[in-house]
Tab-separated table of C-alpha atoms in Angstrom:
chain	number	residue	atom	x	y	z
E	1	MET	CA	33.572	8.476	99.430
E	2	GLU	CA	33.219	10.206	102.968
E	3	TYR	CA	36.810	10.148	103.707
E	4	VAL	CA	37.750	11.302	100.577
E	5	ILE	CA	34.841	14.472	101.351
E	6	LEU	CA	36.725	14.772	104.702
E	7	ALA	CA	40.189	15.059	103.210
E	8	VAL	CA	39.061	17.491	100.884
E	9	VAL	CA	37.414	19.815	104.240
E	10	ILE	CA	40.530	19.593	105.632
E	11	ALA	CA	42.772	20.566	102.641
E	12	VAL	CA	40.455	23.658	102.158
E	13	VAL	CA	40.471	24.400	105.914
E	14	ALA	CA	44.675	24.417	105.996
E	15	VAL	CA	44.911	26.385	102.921
E	16	GLY	CA	42.887	29.068	104.604
E	17	ALA	CA	44.845	29.384	107.538
E	18	ILE	CA	48.001	29.516	106.182
E	19	ALA	CA	46.784	32.447	103.810
E	20	GLY	CA	45.261	34.352	106.941
E	21	LEU	CA	48.748	33.974	108.460
E	22	VAL	CA	50.690	35.237	105.648
E	23	VAL	CA	48.841	38.420	105.094
E	24	SER	CA	48.480	39.292	108.708
E	25	GLY	CA	52.572	38.899	108.399
E	26	ARG	CA	52.676	41.178	105.236
E	27	ARG	CA	50.701	44.008	107.458
E	28	ARG	CA	53.002	43.559	110.567
E	29	GLN	CA	55.882	44.208	107.943
E	30	GLN	CA	53.860	47.802	106.581
E	31	LEU	CA	52.578	49.480	109.674
E	32	PRO	CA	55.144	52.378	111.134
E	33	PRO	CA	57.085	52.433	114.153
E	34	LYS	CA	55.706	53.901	117.300
E	35	SER	CA	57.187	57.359	117.211
E	36	GLN	CA	57.615	59.396	120.495
E	37	ALA	CA	56.185	62.412	121.910
E	38	PRO	CA	59.213	65.825	121.311
E	39	VAL	CA	59.959	66.802	124.991
E	40	ILE	CA	59.628	70.770	124.556
E	41	THR	CA	61.596	73.158	126.901
E	42	ALA	CA	60.666	76.214	127.848
E	43	PRO	CA	62.743	78.829	126.696
E	44	PRO	CA	64.993	80.654	129.137
E	45	THR	CA	63.053	83.818	129.286
E	46	PRO	CA	61.596	86.261	132.179
E	47	ARG	CA	57.911	84.657	133.527
E	48	GLU	CA	55.365	86.349	132.283
E	49	PRO	CA	52.609	87.732	135.084
E	50	ALA	CA	49.760	84.910	134.926
E	51	VAL	CA	46.032	85.044	134.329
E	52	GLY	CA	45.474	86.108	138.060
E	53	GLU	CA	48.274	87.301	139.205
E	54	GLU	CA	49.309	90.938	139.786
E	55	ALA	CA	51.925	92.785	137.955
E	56	ALA	CA	54.556	94.609	138.965
E	57	PRO	CA	53.642	98.410	139.672
E	58	PRO	CA	55.311	100.672	136.555
E	59	THR	CA	57.893	103.147	137.842
E	60	GLU	CA	57.635	106.709	136.869
E	61	GLU	CA	60.756	108.278	134.620
E	62	PRO	CA	61.540	112.030	134.904
E	63	ARG	CA	59.987	113.917	131.951
E	64	ARG	CA	60.609	117.113	129.995
E	65	THR	CA	59.092	119.702	128.099
E	66	VAL	CA	59.658	120.723	125.088
E	67	GLU	CA	61.606	123.814	126.270
E	68	GLU	CA	63.569	122.021	128.192
E	69	VAL	CA	64.849	119.305	125.415
E	70	GLN	CA	68.416	120.745	123.520
E	71	LEU	CA	68.366	119.834	119.870
E	72	PRO	CA	71.687	118.869	118.148
E	73	GLU	CA	72.755	122.113	116.716
E	74	ALA	CA	72.788	121.298	112.584
E	75	GLU	CA	76.364	121.434	110.983
E	76	VAL	CA	76.025	124.438	108.360
E	77	GLU	CA	78.863	124.005	105.450
E	78	ALA	CA	80.334	127.357	105.167
E	79	VAL	CA	80.124	128.766	101.334
E	80	PRO	CA	82.873	130.839	100.434
E	81	GLU	CA	81.553	133.787	98.942
E	82	THR	CA	82.484	134.394	95.332
E	83	VAL	CA	83.643	137.386	94.563
E	84	GLU	CA	84.841	138.567	90.691
E	85	GLU	CA	87.592	140.101	90.501
E	86	ALA	CA	88.817	141.651	87.385
E	87	PRO	CA	91.611	140.735	85.537
E	88	ALA	CA	94.855	142.213	86.283
E	89	ILE	CA	95.678	144.780	83.382
E	90	GLU	CA	99.074	144.149	82.392
E	91	VAL	CA	101.305	146.782	81.296
E	92	PRO	CA	102.673	146.201	77.606
E	93	GLU	CA	106.499	146.341	76.782
E	94	PRO	CA	107.525	149.317	75.698
E	95	THR	CA	107.582	149.427	71.808
E	96	ALA	CA	110.590	151.400	71.656
E	97	GLY	CA	113.484	149.358	70.144
E	98	ARG	CA	111.684	146.123	70.362
E	99	LEU	CA	113.035	145.402	67.021
E	100	VAL	CA	116.141	145.146	68.438
E	101	ARG	CA	115.405	143.107	71.417
E	102	LEU	CA	113.656	140.516	69.022
E	103	ARG	CA	116.007	140.392	66.361
E	104	SER	CA	117.246	136.862	67.460
E	105	ARG	CA	113.718	135.553	65.876
E	106	LEU	CA	115.310	136.491	62.130
E	107	SER	CA	118.366	133.771	62.375
E	108	ARG	CA	116.385	131.489	59.688
E	109	SER	CA	116.048	134.707	57.586
E	110	GLN	CA	119.838	135.759	58.324
E	111	ASN	CA	121.311	132.449	57.683
E	112	SER	CA	119.072	132.345	53.874
E	113	LEU	CA	119.559	135.797	52.933
E	114	GLY	CA	122.081	137.771	55.059
E	115	LYS	CA	124.855	135.510	55.891
E	116	GLY	CA	124.367	133.924	52.245
E	117	LEU	CA	124.983	137.091	49.957
E	118	LEU	CA	128.234	137.995	52.637
E	119	SER	CA	129.136	134.545	52.234
E	120	LEU	CA	129.227	135.059	48.129
E	121	LEU	CA	130.266	138.706	47.954
E	122	SER	CA	133.401	137.635	49.923
E	123	ARG	CA	134.457	135.396	47.371
E	124	GLU	CA	137.812	136.135	45.616
E	125	HIS	CA	137.070	136.249	42.606
E	126	LEU	CA	133.054	137.192	41.760
E	127	ASP	CA	132.475	135.522	38.637
E	128	GLU	CA	129.468	135.667	36.670
E	129	ASP	CA	127.985	131.726	37.771
E	130	THR	CA	128.624	133.357	41.987
E	131	TRP	CA	126.827	136.686	40.657
E	132	GLU	CA	123.641	134.270	39.194
E	133	GLU	CA	123.637	132.586	42.859
E	134	ILE	CA	123.320	136.101	44.614
E	135	GLU	CA	120.503	136.763	42.162
E	136	GLU	CA	119.067	133.605	43.123
E	137	THR	CA	119.432	133.676	47.015
E	138	LEU	CA	117.577	136.963	46.304
E	139	LEU	CA	114.440	135.750	44.782
E	140	THR	CA	114.764	132.314	46.716
E	141	ALA	CA	113.831	134.903	49.845
E	142	ASP	CA	111.217	136.552	48.006
E	143	VAL	CA	112.760	139.265	46.873
E	144	GLY	CA	110.804	139.696	43.321
E	145	VAL	CA	112.427	140.143	39.940
E	146	ALA	CA	112.880	143.645	39.588
E	147	PRO	CA	113.975	144.546	43.190
E	148	THR	CA	116.434	141.533	42.780
E	149	GLN	CA	117.592	142.856	39.459
E	150	GLU	CA	118.100	146.228	40.606
E	151	LEU	CA	119.987	144.983	43.875
E	152	VAL	CA	122.199	142.920	41.690
E	153	GLU	CA	123.258	146.099	39.382
E	154	ARG	CA	124.286	148.325	42.284
E	155	LEU	CA	126.007	145.500	44.109
E	156	ARG	CA	128.536	144.455	40.914
E	157	THR	CA	129.037	148.469	40.174
E	158	ARG	CA	129.818	149.602	43.786
E	159	VAL	CA	131.987	146.037	44.301
E	160	LYS	CA	133.672	146.589	41.191
E	161	VAL	CA	134.832	150.240	42.399
E	162	LEU	CA	135.624	149.020	45.881
E	163	GLY	CA	138.201	147.215	44.315
E	164	THR	CA	139.102	145.316	47.770
E	165	ARG	CA	136.571	144.280	49.738
E	166	THR	CA	137.406	143.044	53.557
E	167	PRO	CA	134.427	141.827	55.861
E	168	ASP	CA	133.733	144.848	57.311
E	169	GLU	CA	133.746	146.594	53.241
E	170	LEU	CA	131.413	144.069	52.252
E	171	ARG	CA	128.906	144.266	55.269
E	172	GLY	CA	129.042	148.069	55.113
E	173	LEU	CA	127.883	147.885	51.639
E	174	LEU	CA	125.378	144.847	51.786
E	175	ARG	CA	124.009	147.391	54.657
E	176	GLU	CA	122.749	150.481	52.608
E	177	GLU	CA	121.884	148.826	49.769
E	178	LEU	CA	119.849	146.622	51.190
E	179	VAL	CA	118.194	149.712	53.367
E	180	GLU	CA	117.929	151.622	50.104
E	181	LEU	CA	116.059	148.469	48.701
E	182	ILE	CA	113.479	148.726	51.340
E	183	GLY	CA	113.112	152.282	51.681
E	184	LYS	CA	114.419	154.631	54.842
E	185	ASP	CA	112.471	157.479	54.255
E	186	SER	CA	108.488	155.829	54.131
E	187	ASP	CA	106.107	157.042	56.806
E	188	ARG	CA	106.241	153.735	58.884
E	189	THR	CA	103.956	155.645	61.685
E	190	VAL	CA	100.933	153.627	62.589
E	191	HIS	CA	98.509	156.867	62.856
E	192	SER	CA	96.287	156.476	65.755
E	193	THR	CA	96.195	159.919	67.569
E	194	LYS	CA	92.621	161.770	68.249
E	195	HIS	CA	92.005	164.337	66.153
E	196	GLU	CA	88.819	166.743	66.127
E	197	GLU	CA	86.466	164.386	64.469
E	198	GLY	CA	86.842	162.005	67.379
E	199	PRO	CA	89.483	158.680	67.802
E	200	ALA	CA	91.320	157.749	64.968
E	201	VAL	CA	90.182	154.563	63.343
E	202	VAL	CA	91.959	151.781	62.308
E	203	LEU	CA	90.660	148.706	60.387
E	204	VAL	CA	92.481	145.839	60.450
E	205	VAL	CA	91.473	143.353	57.066
E	206	GLY	CA	92.909	140.491	55.940
E	207	VAL	CA	91.774	136.836	54.735
E	208	ASN	CA	91.674	133.951	57.375
E	209	GLY	CA	94.727	131.890	59.277
E	210	VAL	CA	97.403	134.887	58.420
E	211	GLY	CA	96.525	136.000	62.326
E	212	LYS	CA	94.319	138.777	61.862
E	213	THR	CA	92.371	138.804	65.008
E	214	THR	CA	95.747	137.880	67.592
E	215	THR	CA	97.736	140.952	65.422
E	216	THR	CA	94.577	143.671	66.472
E	217	GLY	CA	95.218	142.264	69.906
E	218	LYS	CA	98.681	142.766	69.723
E	219	LEU	CA	98.125	145.877	68.286
E	220	ALA	CA	95.965	147.228	71.255
E	221	ARG	CA	98.748	146.495	73.536
E	222	VAL	CA	101.479	148.443	71.096
E	223	LEU	CA	99.397	151.814	71.094
E	224	VAL	CA	98.539	150.759	75.550
E	225	ALA	CA	102.240	150.523	75.068
E	226	ASP	CA	102.513	154.181	73.444
E	227	GLY	CA	100.125	156.157	75.950
E	228	ARG	CA	96.692	155.532	73.474
E	229	LYS	CA	93.385	154.970	75.253
E	230	VAL	CA	91.847	152.105	72.956
E	231	VAL	CA	88.155	150.850	72.068
E	232	LEU	CA	88.086	147.525	70.075
E	233	GLY	CA	85.265	146.620	67.887
E	234	ALA	CA	84.946	143.056	66.942
E	235	ALA	CA	83.435	143.291	63.580
E	236	ASP	CA	84.381	139.629	62.821
E	237	THR	CA	80.857	137.552	63.576
E	238	PHE	CA	81.585	134.803	60.993
E	239	ARG	CA	84.209	132.985	63.153
E	240	ALA	CA	83.150	131.615	66.405
E	241	ALA	CA	84.589	132.946	69.329
E	242	ALA	CA	86.484	135.440	67.688
E	243	ALA	CA	84.346	138.025	69.644
E	244	ASP	CA	85.637	136.208	72.970
E	245	GLN	CA	89.277	135.842	71.789
E	246	LEU	CA	89.596	139.770	70.861
E	247	GLN	CA	87.801	140.597	74.465
E	248	THR	CA	90.249	138.819	75.992
E	249	TRP	CA	93.213	140.910	74.624
E	250	GLY	CA	91.426	143.763	74.900
E	251	GLU	CA	90.903	143.084	79.133
E	252	ARG	CA	94.364	142.551	79.604
E	253	VAL	CA	95.332	146.017	79.029
E	254	GLY	CA	92.505	147.719	79.958
E	255	ALA	CA	90.922	148.628	76.797
E	256	ARG	CA	86.579	147.804	75.772
E	257	THR	CA	85.166	145.676	73.481
E	258	VAL	CA	82.720	146.796	71.189
E	259	ARG	CA	80.724	143.064	70.258
E	260	GLY	CA	77.243	142.187	69.129
E	261	PRO	CA	75.450	138.954	68.174
E	262	GLU	CA	77.013	136.172	66.512
E	263	GLY	CA	76.376	136.098	62.428
E	264	GLY	CA	75.471	140.010	63.100
E	265	ASP	CA	76.060	142.754	60.781
E	266	PRO	CA	79.772	143.722	60.674
E	267	ALA	CA	79.526	147.443	59.826
E	268	SER	CA	76.492	148.056	62.455
E	269	ILE	CA	79.339	146.571	65.080
E	270	ALA	CA	82.074	148.582	63.523
E	271	PHE	CA	79.675	151.739	63.267
E	272	ASP	CA	78.602	151.068	67.115
E	273	ALA	CA	82.594	150.438	68.031
E	274	VAL	CA	83.405	154.294	66.790
E	275	LYS	CA	80.410	155.641	68.362
E	276	GLU	CA	81.607	154.856	71.465
E	277	GLY	CA	85.310	155.240	71.311
E	278	ILE	CA	83.870	158.876	70.897
E	279	ALA	CA	81.791	158.744	73.762
E	280	GLU	CA	84.539	157.112	75.498
E	281	GLY	CA	86.965	159.593	73.982
E	282	ALA	CA	89.421	157.316	73.128
E	283	ASP	CA	92.402	158.116	71.480
E	284	THR	CA	92.395	155.084	68.528
E	285	VAL	CA	88.982	152.647	67.450
E	286	LEU	CA	91.098	149.140	66.283
E	287	VAL	CA	88.219	147.542	63.779
E	288	ASP	CA	88.848	143.589	63.759
E	289	THR	CA	86.969	142.945	60.408
E	290	ALA	CA	86.035	139.570	59.445
E	291	GLY	CA	88.713	137.206	57.531
E	292	ARG	CA	87.544	137.286	53.821
E	293	LEU	CA	88.502	135.244	50.709
E	294	HIS	CA	89.894	137.625	48.575
E	295	THR	CA	88.600	135.280	45.677
E	296	LYS	CA	84.750	135.208	46.628
E	297	THR	CA	83.485	139.350	45.369
E	298	GLY	CA	80.210	139.460	47.729
E	299	LEU	CA	82.399	138.936	50.480
E	300	MET	CA	84.984	141.518	50.021
E	301	ASP	CA	82.196	144.302	48.590
E	302	GLU	CA	80.569	143.779	52.237
E	303	LEU	CA	84.510	145.107	53.508
E	304	GLY	CA	83.933	147.925	51.195
E	305	LYS	CA	80.454	148.344	53.037
E	306	VAL	CA	82.180	148.415	56.343
E	307	LYS	CA	84.619	151.365	55.438
E	308	ARG	CA	81.884	153.314	54.424
E	309	VAL	CA	79.876	152.845	56.972
E	310	VAL	CA	82.486	153.820	59.972
E	311	GLU	CA	83.460	156.686	57.738
E	312	LYS	CA	79.748	158.704	58.430
E	313	HIS	CA	81.029	159.004	61.794
E	314	GLY	CA	84.486	160.708	60.187
E	315	PRO	CA	87.551	160.051	58.263
E	316	VAL	CA	89.343	156.125	58.678
E	317	ASP	CA	93.191	156.747	59.102
E	318	GLU	CA	94.274	153.347	58.617
E	319	VAL	CA	93.378	150.519	57.086
E	320	LEU	CA	96.327	147.651	57.917
E	321	LEU	CA	96.708	144.478	55.520
E	322	VAL	CA	97.524	141.259	57.523
E	323	LEU	CA	100.155	138.702	55.190
E	324	ASP	CA	101.474	135.785	56.318
E	325	ALA	CA	105.046	136.332	55.428
E	326	THR	CA	105.020	132.283	54.472
E	327	THR	CA	102.431	132.610	51.832
E	328	GLY	CA	105.638	134.264	49.473
E	329	GLN	CA	103.635	135.120	45.566
E	330	ASN	CA	99.844	134.349	47.148
E	331	GLY	CA	100.099	137.132	49.749
E	332	LEU	CA	100.826	139.777	47.326
E	333	ILE	CA	97.913	138.449	45.111
E	334	GLN	CA	95.797	139.115	48.342
E	335	ALA	CA	97.422	142.744	48.506
E	336	ARG	CA	96.458	143.096	45.252
E	337	VAL	CA	92.864	142.302	45.605
E	338	PHE	CA	92.319	143.870	48.700
E	339	ALA	CA	93.957	147.043	47.620
E	340	GLU	CA	91.275	147.246	45.397
E	341	VAL	CA	88.649	147.094	47.211
E	342	VAL	CA	89.783	149.823	50.146
E	343	ASP	CA	92.712	152.138	50.259
E	344	ILE	CA	95.496	150.077	52.041
E	345	THR	CA	97.647	152.203	54.053
E	346	GLY	CA	99.787	149.980	55.672
E	347	ILE	CA	100.840	146.334	55.801
E	348	VAL	CA	101.567	144.128	59.367
E	349	LEU	CA	104.083	141.409	58.251
E	350	THR	CA	102.832	138.159	60.392
E	351	LYS	CA	104.959	134.930	60.774
E	352	LEU	CA	108.268	136.146	60.189
E	353	ASP	CA	109.612	135.180	62.645
E	354	GLY	CA	111.619	131.050	61.489
E	355	THR	CA	110.712	131.826	58.007
E	356	ALA	CA	113.934	132.404	55.674
E	357	LYS	CA	111.398	134.555	53.648
E	358	GLY	CA	112.535	137.935	54.342
E	359	GLY	CA	112.612	139.377	51.433
E	360	ILE	CA	108.687	139.472	51.354
E	361	VAL	CA	109.174	142.835	52.767
E	362	VAL	CA	110.512	144.240	49.664
E	363	ALA	CA	108.239	142.401	47.224
E	364	VAL	CA	104.978	143.819	48.958
E	365	GLN	CA	105.712	147.415	49.750
E	366	ARG	CA	106.569	147.627	45.944
E	367	GLU	CA	103.378	145.401	44.383
E	368	LEU	CA	101.419	147.961	46.392
E	369	GLY	CA	103.367	150.794	47.201
E	370	VAL	CA	102.812	151.184	50.607
E	371	PRO	CA	105.471	150.558	53.865
E	372	VAL	CA	105.440	147.276	56.382
E	373	LYS	CA	104.259	149.477	59.667
E	374	LEU	CA	104.394	146.022	61.640
E	375	ILE	CA	105.756	142.682	61.695
E	376	GLY	CA	105.276	139.429	63.852
E	377	LEU	CA	108.289	137.872	65.503
E	378	GLY	CA	106.614	135.082	67.640
E	379	GLU	CA	103.491	133.685	69.156
E	380	GLY	CA	104.126	136.176	72.274
E	381	ALA	CA	101.890	139.364	73.603
E	382	ASP	CA	104.379	141.713	72.555
E	383	ASP	CA	106.124	140.020	69.707
E	384	LEU	CA	104.763	142.675	67.531
E	385	ALA	CA	106.898	145.411	66.840
E	386	PRO	CA	107.215	148.528	64.298
E	387	PHE	CA	109.259	148.312	61.368
E	388	GLU	CA	112.746	149.522	61.127
E	389	PRO	CA	114.584	148.904	57.789
E	390	GLY	CA	117.674	149.733	59.531
E	391	ALA	CA	116.852	147.342	62.818
E	392	PHE	CA	115.290	144.566	60.674
E	393	VAL	CA	118.636	144.520	58.258
E	394	ASP	CA	121.329	144.003	61.349
E	395	ALA	CA	119.303	141.613	62.274
E	396	LEU	CA	119.897	140.121	58.495
E	397	ILE	CA	123.205	140.407	58.126
E	398	GLY	CA	124.416	140.033	61.331
E	399	ASP	CA	127.225	141.590	63.559
C-alpha cells in the first residue's frame, strides 16, 4: 500500500514539473526582442553659445534717416484725354441733274415698261392682240386703268398717222406721250424758302415702313445742298430710336434737331421745332411725324392736330406724303385717306429703284391731283432726287 501511495506522489510531482516547463517556454516566445537605442546625430548648424559663454559683440550697421531713404517712384499710367470731336460736316451732292446721274437705278422699270413698249410698237403688224399686250404692260407697271386707256388711244392714233415706224421715231413718239401722261407743266418745287412769317415749314407724313424718317434726313441733305439752313423736328415719338436716327442725319449736314421725350406729345415737339427755327433764322423746318396706320382714325386725327398746332406760328408750306413705290394699289388707298386729313401738296416715292412699278408715278398723281416732287432711287445718303418728268422717261425707255 505504501508503495502505491509513493508512486502516486511521484507521478503528481512529475506532472507538475512538466507543466511548469511548458508554461515557461511559452512566456519566452511571447516576450519582444530587446530594442537597440537610437543613434542621434547633431545637425550641422553653428553652435549656439552655451550658458555661461560670452556671445560675440554685435556689429553696428550704418543707419539712414527717413529723409535719406529714396522711395521708388510709382509708375503712373498716362490716361489719354478724351476730347469729343464734333462730327465732320458732309457736303451733299448737288441736286441739279441728280436724277440723270441715278438713271441706272431704274433699269428694271426700263426693261418692263420702256423697252417692253418699244418692243411691242416695233412689230411689223400692230393687230388687236399687240395693242392688248401694250395695255397689259402698262397695267402691270401700275400706270392705272384710266391713264392706260388714254395712252393706248393716243398711241394708236399717232402710229396710224405716222405710217412708217423707225426705232428713233418710235422712241420719240413714246417719250412725248409718256411725258404728257406724267405731266410736264406741274409745279414740282419743294417750297422751302424763308418768308416774312418765318421759316418755311414742311411736314413729312406717311405710314410705318415706307422710309419716312430716312426720307426726312435725305430731304435735309437736298435742302442743304441747295443752300438752305435747316432745323429738324423729331415729332415721331412713338417709334423707338426715331429721334436718334433723325438727329444723326442732321448732324451730318450741320442741321439742328429739336426732340422730346419718348412717347411725348408730337404736336408740342413740332411747335417747339418751328419756334426754334424762327429763333435761329432758319430757312426751312422739316417735321418728321409719327408713322400712322391709315385705318386708325384716332392717329389720323392726331396728325391733323400737329398741323393745326404748327399753324399757330404761321402757314404750313408743304405736306409731303411718303409712299412706297412697291405697294401698288395699297399705296393709292393710303394716299386717299391721308389727303382727307391734311392737304397733301406733294408726293415722295421711295424704293423706286429695283422695281418694275414705275407707272405708279402716273397713278398716284391722278389719284391725288398733286405732283410727285421727289423720288428715292437707292439706299445712299444722296439717292433722293428731285423728280423731272423728261429725265425719268428717258431713264425708262433708254437711249
